[in-house]
Short mmCIF file of C-alpha atoms in Angstrom, two decimals:
data_model
loop_
_atom_site.label_atom_id
_atom_site.label_comp_id
_atom_site.label_asym_id
_atom_site.label_seq_id
_atom_site.Cartn_x
_atom_site.Cartn_y
_atom_site.Cartn_z
CA MET A 1 102.38 -77.83 2.06
CA SER A 2 103.31 -77.55 -1.61
CA ALA A 3 106.90 -77.27 -2.85
CA ARG A 4 106.29 -73.59 -3.66
CA GLU A 5 104.96 -72.83 -0.18
CA SER A 6 107.88 -74.69 1.38
CA ILE A 7 110.42 -72.66 -0.60
CA LEU A 8 108.73 -69.36 0.27
CA LYS A 9 108.56 -70.38 3.94
CA ARG A 10 112.32 -71.02 4.02
CA ILE A 11 113.00 -67.67 2.32
CA ARG A 12 110.87 -65.84 4.88
CA GLU A 13 112.57 -67.63 7.77
CA ALA A 14 116.02 -66.84 6.34
CA ASN A 15 115.03 -63.16 6.22
CA GLY A 16 113.77 -63.26 9.78
CA ARG A 17 110.15 -62.71 8.82
CA GLN A 18 107.09 -64.34 10.30
CA ALA A 19 105.28 -66.91 8.21
CA ASP A 20 102.05 -64.96 7.86
CA THR A 21 102.76 -61.26 7.25
CA GLY A 22 100.48 -60.74 4.26
CA ALA A 23 97.80 -58.81 6.16
CA MET A 24 100.37 -56.61 7.91
CA ASP A 25 102.15 -55.93 4.63
CA ARG A 26 98.89 -54.90 2.96
CA GLU A 27 98.00 -52.62 5.86
CA ALA A 28 101.43 -50.98 5.72
CA ILE A 29 101.14 -50.43 1.97
CA LEU A 30 97.64 -48.96 2.25
CA ALA A 31 98.76 -46.69 5.09
CA ARG A 32 101.66 -45.42 3.00
CA LEU A 33 99.43 -44.78 -0.01
CA ASP A 34 96.82 -42.99 2.08
CA GLY A 35 99.39 -40.91 3.96
CA HIS A 36 101.76 -40.19 1.08
CA LYS A 37 101.75 -36.54 0.10
CA ARG A 38 100.96 -36.04 -3.57
CA GLY A 39 103.67 -34.35 -5.60
CA PRO A 40 103.23 -30.87 -7.07
CA LEU A 41 100.84 -30.59 -10.00
CA PRO A 42 100.55 -27.79 -12.56
CA THR A 43 97.68 -25.34 -12.36
CA MET A 44 94.68 -26.78 -14.21
CA GLU A 45 92.36 -23.97 -15.19
CA TRP A 46 90.25 -26.04 -17.56
CA GLU A 47 87.16 -28.23 -17.51
CA PRO A 48 87.83 -31.98 -17.85
CA VAL A 49 85.51 -32.86 -20.76
CA PRO A 50 86.54 -30.11 -23.23
CA ARG A 51 90.19 -30.61 -22.28
CA PHE A 52 89.93 -34.37 -22.83
CA LYS A 53 88.46 -33.95 -26.31
CA GLU A 54 91.09 -31.36 -27.21
CA ARG A 55 93.96 -33.60 -26.10
CA CYS A 56 92.48 -36.65 -27.86
CA ILE A 57 92.62 -34.77 -31.14
CA ALA A 58 96.18 -33.65 -30.38
CA MET A 59 97.08 -37.34 -29.90
CA MET A 60 95.62 -38.11 -33.37
CA SER A 61 92.43 -39.73 -32.13
CA THR A 62 89.11 -38.71 -33.64
CA VAL A 63 86.27 -37.61 -31.36
CA ASP A 64 82.48 -37.70 -31.49
CA GLU A 65 79.87 -36.95 -28.84
CA VAL A 66 76.38 -38.35 -28.22
CA GLN A 67 73.72 -37.64 -25.62
CA SER A 68 72.98 -41.24 -24.62
CA GLN A 69 74.09 -44.83 -25.19
CA ASP A 70 71.09 -45.41 -27.46
CA GLU A 71 72.75 -43.10 -30.00
CA LEU A 72 75.95 -45.15 -30.10
CA PRO A 73 75.02 -47.57 -32.94
CA ARG A 74 74.23 -44.66 -35.27
CA ALA A 75 77.44 -42.85 -34.29
CA VAL A 76 79.58 -45.97 -34.81
CA ALA A 77 77.89 -46.71 -38.15
CA SER A 78 78.60 -43.14 -39.31
CA TYR A 79 82.28 -43.43 -38.34
CA LEU A 80 82.70 -46.77 -40.11
CA LYS A 81 81.04 -45.46 -43.27
CA GLN A 82 83.19 -42.31 -43.33
CA ASN A 83 86.35 -44.43 -43.18
CA ASN A 84 85.18 -47.20 -45.56
CA LEU A 85 85.44 -49.77 -42.79
CA PRO A 86 83.57 -53.08 -42.43
CA THR A 87 80.18 -53.02 -40.74
CA SER A 88 81.11 -55.95 -38.49
CA ALA A 89 82.86 -55.59 -35.14
CA ALA A 90 83.49 -57.19 -31.76
CA CYS A 91 82.52 -55.41 -28.56
CA TRP A 92 82.62 -55.70 -24.79
CA PRO A 93 79.55 -57.49 -23.36
CA GLU A 94 78.22 -54.30 -21.75
CA PHE A 95 77.31 -52.99 -25.21
CA ALA A 96 75.61 -56.17 -26.49
CA ARG A 97 72.12 -54.84 -25.65
CA LEU A 98 72.37 -51.88 -28.04
CA ASP A 99 70.44 -51.93 -31.31
CA TRP A 100 73.36 -52.59 -33.62
CA PRO A 101 71.27 -54.31 -36.34
CA GLY A 102 69.03 -51.23 -36.48
CA ALA A 103 72.10 -49.23 -37.55
CA GLY A 104 73.07 -51.84 -40.14
CA LEU A 105 75.94 -53.26 -38.08
CA GLY A 106 76.86 -56.80 -37.14
CA VAL A 107 78.41 -56.43 -33.69
CA GLU A 108 79.23 -59.46 -31.54
CA ALA A 109 80.02 -59.44 -27.82
CA ARG A 110 83.25 -61.46 -27.70
CA PRO A 111 87.03 -61.13 -27.55
CA CYS A 112 88.66 -60.02 -30.79
CA HIS A 113 90.46 -62.44 -33.07
CA GLY A 114 93.35 -61.64 -35.35
CA ASP A 115 91.09 -60.98 -38.34
CA ASP A 116 88.74 -58.46 -36.68
CA LYS A 117 89.04 -54.98 -38.16
CA VAL A 118 87.02 -53.09 -35.53
CA GLY A 119 86.89 -53.43 -31.74
CA ILE A 120 84.44 -51.51 -29.53
CA THR A 121 85.27 -51.06 -25.84
CA GLY A 122 84.38 -48.98 -22.85
CA VAL A 123 86.95 -47.53 -20.47
CA PHE A 124 87.56 -47.60 -16.74
CA CYS A 125 88.11 -43.87 -16.93
CA ALA A 126 89.75 -41.26 -19.16
CA LEU A 127 92.45 -38.72 -18.31
CA ALA A 128 91.64 -35.17 -19.38
CA GLU A 129 95.18 -33.90 -18.85
CA ASN A 130 96.58 -35.77 -21.85
CA GLY A 131 93.66 -37.40 -23.69
CA THR A 132 94.46 -40.90 -22.46
CA LEU A 133 92.11 -43.86 -22.03
CA MET A 134 92.53 -46.11 -18.97
CA LEU A 135 91.35 -49.68 -19.57
CA LEU A 136 91.36 -52.63 -17.18
CA SER A 137 91.42 -56.31 -18.09
CA GLY A 138 88.74 -58.67 -16.84
CA GLU A 139 86.22 -61.34 -17.74
CA ASN A 140 83.97 -58.82 -19.50
CA MET A 141 86.71 -56.34 -20.48
CA HIS A 142 88.73 -58.19 -23.10
CA SER A 143 92.12 -56.57 -23.70
CA THR A 144 92.28 -58.00 -27.22
CA THR A 145 89.35 -55.80 -28.26
CA SER A 146 91.45 -52.65 -27.94
CA LEU A 147 94.80 -54.11 -28.99
CA LEU A 148 94.30 -56.48 -31.95
CA PRO A 149 91.99 -54.68 -34.42
CA GLU A 150 93.25 -51.95 -36.71
CA ASN A 151 90.41 -49.72 -35.50
CA HIS A 152 89.57 -49.12 -31.84
CA VAL A 153 86.29 -47.41 -30.97
CA ALA A 154 86.26 -46.34 -27.30
CA ILE A 155 83.04 -45.39 -25.52
CA VAL A 156 83.76 -42.83 -22.79
CA PRO A 157 81.04 -41.65 -20.37
CA ALA A 158 81.61 -37.98 -19.59
CA SER A 159 81.18 -38.82 -15.90
CA ARG A 160 84.29 -41.06 -16.08
CA ILE A 161 86.63 -38.33 -17.32
CA VAL A 162 89.02 -37.37 -14.52
CA ARG A 163 91.65 -34.65 -14.52
CA THR A 164 94.98 -36.47 -14.10
CA MET A 165 96.61 -39.90 -14.02
CA GLU A 166 96.86 -39.54 -10.25
CA ASP A 167 93.07 -39.17 -10.15
CA GLY A 168 92.74 -42.30 -12.27
CA TRP A 169 94.84 -44.37 -9.85
CA ASP A 170 92.90 -42.95 -6.90
CA LEU A 171 89.65 -44.00 -8.56
CA LEU A 172 91.00 -47.49 -9.22
CA ARG A 173 92.05 -47.98 -5.61
CA ARG A 174 88.73 -46.63 -4.37
CA GLU A 175 86.49 -48.72 -6.64
CA ASN A 176 88.52 -51.91 -7.16
CA GLY A 177 90.77 -52.13 -4.13
CA SER A 178 93.35 -54.22 -5.98
CA LEU A 179 95.00 -54.22 -9.38
CA PRO A 180 93.62 -56.36 -12.21
CA ARG A 181 95.94 -58.45 -14.35
CA GLN A 182 96.41 -55.54 -16.76
CA VAL A 183 95.96 -51.79 -16.75
CA ASN A 184 96.33 -50.40 -20.27
CA PHE A 185 96.77 -46.72 -21.13
CA VAL A 186 95.85 -45.72 -24.68
CA SER A 187 96.96 -42.32 -25.98
CA GLY A 188 95.82 -42.23 -29.59
CA PRO A 189 96.79 -44.71 -32.31
CA SER A 190 99.80 -46.96 -31.85
CA ARG A 191 102.90 -45.33 -33.30
CA THR A 192 106.66 -45.53 -33.63
CA ALA A 193 109.43 -43.38 -35.08
CA ASP A 194 112.24 -45.88 -34.54
CA ILE A 195 113.23 -46.03 -38.21
CA GLU A 196 114.85 -42.80 -39.45
CA MET A 197 112.60 -40.76 -37.12
CA THR A 198 109.68 -41.31 -39.49
CA LEU A 199 106.36 -41.53 -37.65
CA VAL A 200 104.47 -44.71 -38.50
CA LEU A 201 100.97 -45.34 -37.14
CA GLY A 202 99.66 -48.79 -36.25
CA ALA A 203 103.07 -50.26 -35.50
CA HIS A 204 102.07 -52.16 -32.36
CA GLY A 205 98.28 -51.83 -32.30
CA PRO A 206 95.39 -49.90 -33.87
CA PHE A 207 95.91 -47.53 -36.80
CA ARG A 208 92.92 -45.50 -35.64
CA VAL A 209 91.37 -44.67 -32.27
CA HIS A 210 87.89 -43.15 -32.34
CA VAL A 211 86.53 -41.81 -29.05
CA ILE A 212 82.80 -41.33 -28.50
CA VAL A 213 81.95 -39.29 -25.41
CA VAL A 214 78.54 -40.11 -23.93
CA ASP A 215 77.07 -37.15 -22.05
CA ALA A 216 74.36 -39.02 -20.12
#
């Protein structure tokens, strides 16, 4: 038994708990989550995809839409050209197969470094209610790709747009079962108004967030 295990064992015994209660604790937590009545929600008389795009724009993101993933390189190239941005970027591995060179882009599947200007990511899901992206951390979902570059390009399948944050957490529990190391919520560009109530973009992360909704 390691020193850590020994200390935890003594703490459990001092609290009158059995040594191995992990499984029971997990079952109790899951039972509470499953049986907990959801709080009241406002009436939502809107469709998720149009609402999501509308709220993204309200949060100062820009939005584009394509019919399939094969159109993504062209859409990203157009966005970079319009904003006079570099044609090089880092992306999540799931997008490595796309024909980036055919669109004149040099895109590498790797975590972002401090000098990358553009990061391209997917999302776990997106929240239509407020135009928020929900991203998880993982071996092939590098958090640095959405946090370090000045420009974050987020690829959002229309099928992964849910109505509310509650729906997002439900989806995470259903598909993953447990929490990853990080769950990041992105609502437009990073911003602060701490100094004299003057809004400054890019204070703690990207100056720009560009969302591309993929219909197929």
